[in-house]
Amino acid sequence: MEIKAPDGTAVYRGNGKETTDFTVNIRESGVYTIVVEARHAKGIIHVQLEEATT
């Protein structure tokens, strides 16, 4: 799984084997791309946006 910033740089990259639940802190607004590759896999991916509190 990879999360890409609007400029195409990766803000997260992982294989999902060691981590099942994590948070990515993104400080800039914009359109981010989530890329998932899986072979012979089962499961659910849940992405949740939490509004920043300042």
Tab-separated table of N, CA, C and O in Angstrom:
chain	number	residue	atom	x	y	z
A	1	MET	N	0.853	-1.163	0.000
A	1	MET	CA	0.000	0.000	0.000
A	1	MET	C	0.897	1.222	0.000
A	1	MET	O	1.933	1.254	0.651
A	2	GLU	N	0.457	2.223	-0.737
A	2	GLU	CA	1.205	3.470	-0.817
A	2	GLU	C	0.220	4.636	-0.807
A	2	GLU	O	-0.838	4.554	-1.425
A	3	ILE	N	0.570	5.686	-0.094
A	3	ILE	CA	-0.219	6.923	-0.098
A	3	ILE	C	0.660	7.988	-0.712
A	3	ILE	O	1.777	8.241	-0.235
A	4	LYS	N	0.161	8.607	-1.788
A	4	LYS	CA	0.938	9.603	-2.512
A	4	LYS	C	0.345	10.997	-2.318
A	4	LYS	O	-0.876	11.182	-2.384
A	5	ALA	N	1.231	11.959	-2.100
A	5	ALA	CA	0.843	13.366	-1.965
A	5	ALA	C	0.466	13.925	-3.332
A	5	ALA	O	0.738	13.303	-4.365
A	6	PRO	N	-0.151	15.101	-3.359
A	6	PRO	CA	-0.532	15.699	-4.638
A	6	PRO	C	0.639	15.849	-5.624
A	6	PRO	O	0.445	15.783	-6.831
A	7	ASP	N	1.863	16.019	-5.117
A	7	ASP	CA	3.024	16.163	-6.008
A	7	ASP	C	3.617	14.819	-6.428
A	7	ASP	O	4.615	14.770	-7.133
A	8	GLY	N	3.012	13.709	-5.988
A	8	GLY	CA	3.456	12.378	-6.393
A	8	GLY	C	4.432	11.708	-5.448
A	8	GLY	O	4.749	10.540	-5.627
A	9	THR	N	4.910	12.419	-4.440
A	9	THR	CA	5.827	11.808	-3.486
A	9	THR	C	5.052	10.913	-2.525
A	9	THR	O	3.897	11.176	-2.206
A	10	ALA	N	5.710	9.860	-2.057
A	10	ALA	CA	5.068	8.920	-1.135
A	10	ALA	C	5.135	9.459	0.290
A	10	ALA	O	6.212	9.793	0.776
A	11	VAL	N	3.977	9.550	0.961
A	11	VAL	CA	3.945	9.939	2.368
A	11	VAL	C	3.838	8.694	3.251
A	11	VAL	O	4.077	8.764	4.447
A	12	TYR	N	3.498	7.564	2.648
A	12	TYR	CA	3.480	6.280	3.348
A	12	TYR	C	3.714	5.181	2.320
A	12	TYR	O	3.197	5.233	1.199
A	13	ARG	N	4.482	4.173	2.727
A	13	ARG	CA	4.689	2.988	1.890
A	13	ARG	C	4.903	1.811	2.834
A	13	ARG	O	5.719	1.882	3.746
A	14	GLY	N	4.134	0.758	2.658
A	14	GLY	CA	4.275	-0.423	3.511
A	14	GLY	C	3.711	-1.651	2.841
A	14	GLY	O	2.916	-1.557	1.910
A	15	ASN	N	4.103	-2.827	3.352
A	15	ASN	CA	3.647	-4.073	2.733
A	15	ASN	C	2.437	-4.683	3.426
A	15	ASN	O	1.892	-5.669	2.957
A	16	GLY	N	2.026	-4.115	4.569
A	16	GLY	CA	0.829	-4.603	5.238
A	16	GLY	C	0.993	-5.891	6.009
A	16	GLY	O	0.045	-6.366	6.614
A	17	LYS	N	2.170	-6.469	6.002
A	17	LYS	CA	2.376	-7.735	6.713
A	17	LYS	C	2.571	-7.525	8.205
A	17	LYS	O	2.108	-8.309	9.003
A	18	GLU	N	3.280	-6.479	8.576
A	18	GLU	CA	3.563	-6.250	9.990
A	18	GLU	C	2.548	-5.328	10.656
A	18	GLU	O	2.349	-5.370	11.857
A	19	THR	N	1.909	-4.460	9.887
A	19	THR	CA	1.028	-3.441	10.451
A	19	THR	C	-0.401	-3.659	9.971
A	19	THR	O	-0.646	-3.787	8.779
A	20	THR	N	-1.336	-3.676	10.903
A	20	THR	CA	-2.735	-3.820	10.516
A	20	THR	C	-3.552	-2.574	10.832
A	20	THR	O	-4.643	-2.408	10.313
A	21	ASP	N	-3.015	-1.690	11.666
A	21	ASP	CA	-3.734	-0.474	12.049
A	21	ASP	C	-2.705	0.623	12.266
A	21	ASP	O	-1.761	0.444	13.045
A	22	PHE	N	-2.835	1.731	11.556
A	22	PHE	CA	-1.862	2.802	11.699
A	22	PHE	C	-2.487	4.138	11.327
A	22	PHE	O	-3.543	4.197	10.706
A	23	THR	N	-1.804	5.206	11.699
A	23	THR	CA	-2.241	6.570	11.398
A	23	THR	C	-1.141	7.275	10.626
A	23	THR	O	0.038	7.151	10.965
A	24	VAL	N	-1.530	8.014	9.588
A	24	VAL	CA	-0.592	8.835	8.835
A	24	VAL	C	-1.006	10.282	9.049
A	24	VAL	O	-2.142	10.652	8.745
A	25	ASN	N	-0.103	11.079	9.586
A	25	ASN	CA	-0.388	12.496	9.805
A	25	ASN	C	0.012	13.279	8.564
A	25	ASN	O	1.187	13.341	8.219
A	26	ILE	N	-0.981	13.846	7.897
A	26	ILE	CA	-0.754	14.622	6.681
A	26	ILE	C	-1.085	16.068	6.998
A	26	ILE	O	-2.199	16.385	7.403
A	27	ARG	N	-0.121	16.942	6.795
A	27	ARG	CA	-0.279	18.332	7.204
A	27	ARG	C	-0.788	19.249	6.099
A	27	ARG	O	-1.278	20.326	6.364
A	28	GLU	N	-0.668	18.848	4.848
A	28	GLU	CA	-1.100	19.695	3.735
A	28	GLU	C	-2.399	19.170	3.128
A	28	GLU	O	-2.574	17.976	2.968
A	29	SER	N	-3.290	20.093	2.782
A	29	SER	CA	-4.527	19.681	2.123
A	29	SER	C	-4.236	19.397	0.646
A	29	SER	O	-3.215	19.811	0.105
A	30	GLY	N	-5.139	18.681	0.024
A	30	GLY	CA	-4.982	18.352	-1.384
A	30	GLY	C	-5.565	16.984	-1.670
A	30	GLY	O	-6.129	16.334	-0.796
A	31	VAL	N	-5.414	16.542	-2.903
A	31	VAL	CA	-5.903	15.238	-3.324
A	31	VAL	C	-4.766	14.239	-3.201
A	31	VAL	O	-3.727	14.390	-3.851
A	32	TYR	N	-4.960	13.235	-2.341
A	32	TYR	CA	-3.967	12.199	-2.129
A	32	TYR	C	-4.441	10.914	-2.798
A	32	TYR	O	-5.639	10.651	-2.869
A	33	THR	N	-3.507	10.128	-3.285
A	33	THR	CA	-3.818	8.885	-3.980
A	33	THR	C	-3.411	7.699	-3.110
A	33	THR	O	-2.307	7.680	-2.575
A	34	ILE	N	-4.307	6.722	-2.975
A	34	ILE	CA	-4.018	5.503	-2.232
A	34	ILE	C	-3.933	4.364	-3.247
A	34	ILE	O	-4.874	4.115	-3.984
A	35	VAL	N	-2.778	3.708	-3.275
A	35	VAL	CA	-2.528	2.618	-4.212
A	35	VAL	C	-2.407	1.324	-3.415
A	35	VAL	O	-1.644	1.256	-2.454
A	36	VAL	N	-3.177	0.310	-3.803
A	36	VAL	CA	-3.137	-0.984	-3.127
A	36	VAL	C	-2.883	-2.066	-4.171
A	36	VAL	O	-3.569	-2.125	-5.186
A	37	GLU	N	-1.886	-2.899	-3.913
A	37	GLU	CA	-1.620	-4.059	-4.752
A	37	GLU	C	-1.752	-5.301	-3.884
A	37	GLU	O	-1.232	-5.328	-2.767
A	38	ALA	N	-2.448	-6.308	-4.391
A	38	ALA	CA	-2.622	-7.537	-3.623
A	38	ALA	C	-2.685	-8.731	-4.569
A	38	ALA	O	-3.263	-8.643	-5.645
A	39	ARG	N	-2.082	-9.805	-4.125
A	39	ARG	CA	-2.145	-11.061	-4.873
A	39	ARG	C	-2.627	-12.149	-3.922
A	39	ARG	O	-2.054	-12.327	-2.852
A	40	HIS	N	-3.691	-12.823	-4.289
A	40	HIS	CA	-4.256	-13.905	-3.469
A	40	HIS	C	-4.553	-13.420	-2.053
A	40	HIS	O	-4.225	-14.087	-1.079
A	41	ALA	N	-5.153	-12.256	-1.960
A	41	ALA	CA	-5.398	-11.643	-0.649
A	41	ALA	C	-6.884	-11.560	-0.354
A	41	ALA	O	-7.707	-11.509	-1.257
A	42	LYS	N	-7.190	-11.535	0.933
A	42	LYS	CA	-8.549	-11.321	1.403
A	42	LYS	C	-8.493	-10.263	2.479
A	42	LYS	O	-7.500	-10.146	3.195
A	43	GLY	N	-9.564	-9.520	2.614
A	43	GLY	CA	-9.609	-8.557	3.701
A	43	GLY	C	-10.310	-7.277	3.312
A	43	GLY	O	-10.872	-7.158	2.225
A	44	ILE	N	-10.242	-6.341	4.213
A	44	ILE	CA	-10.910	-5.055	4.055
A	44	ILE	C	-9.908	-3.953	4.343
A	44	ILE	O	-9.118	-4.058	5.286
A	45	ILE	N	-9.962	-2.919	3.552
A	45	ILE	CA	-9.158	-1.724	3.814
A	45	ILE	C	-10.127	-0.602	4.130
A	45	ILE	O	-11.061	-0.337	3.373
A	46	HIS	N	-9.919	0.026	5.267
A	46	HIS	CA	-10.784	1.121	5.708
A	46	HIS	C	-9.919	2.373	5.835
A	46	HIS	O	-8.927	2.370	6.557
A	47	VAL	N	-10.276	3.433	5.120
A	47	VAL	CA	-9.560	4.704	5.183
A	47	VAL	C	-10.499	5.723	5.800
A	47	VAL	O	-11.638	5.877	5.358
A	48	GLN	N	-10.013	6.412	6.813
A	48	GLN	CA	-10.853	7.383	7.536
A	48	GLN	C	-10.129	8.717	7.620
A	48	GLN	O	-8.957	8.770	7.981
A	49	LEU	N	-10.834	9.772	7.312
A	49	LEU	CA	-10.311	11.124	7.428
A	49	LEU	C	-10.742	11.703	8.763
A	49	LEU	O	-11.927	11.689	9.083
A	50	GLU	N	-9.788	12.171	9.518
A	50	GLU	CA	-10.102	12.839	10.776
A	50	GLU	C	-9.725	14.306	10.632
A	50	GLU	O	-8.599	14.623	10.245
A	51	GLU	N	-10.648	15.176	10.892
A	51	GLU	CA	-10.391	16.605	10.784
A	51	GLU	C	-9.404	17.044	11.847
A	51	GLU	O	-9.475	16.599	13.004
A	52	ALA	N	-8.509	17.914	11.470
A	52	ALA	CA	-7.505	18.427	12.406
A	52	ALA	C	-8.166	19.364	13.422
A	52	ALA	O	-9.094	20.103	13.093
A	53	THR	N	-7.690	19.305	14.633
A	53	THR	CA	-8.163	20.223	15.668
A	53	THR	C	-7.017	21.159	16.009
A	53	THR	O	-5.923	20.720	16.371
A	54	THR	N	-7.254	22.430	15.864
A	54	THR	CA	-6.201	23.401	16.160
A	54	THR	C	-6.561	24.301	17.292
A	54	THR	O	-7.632	24.435	17.701
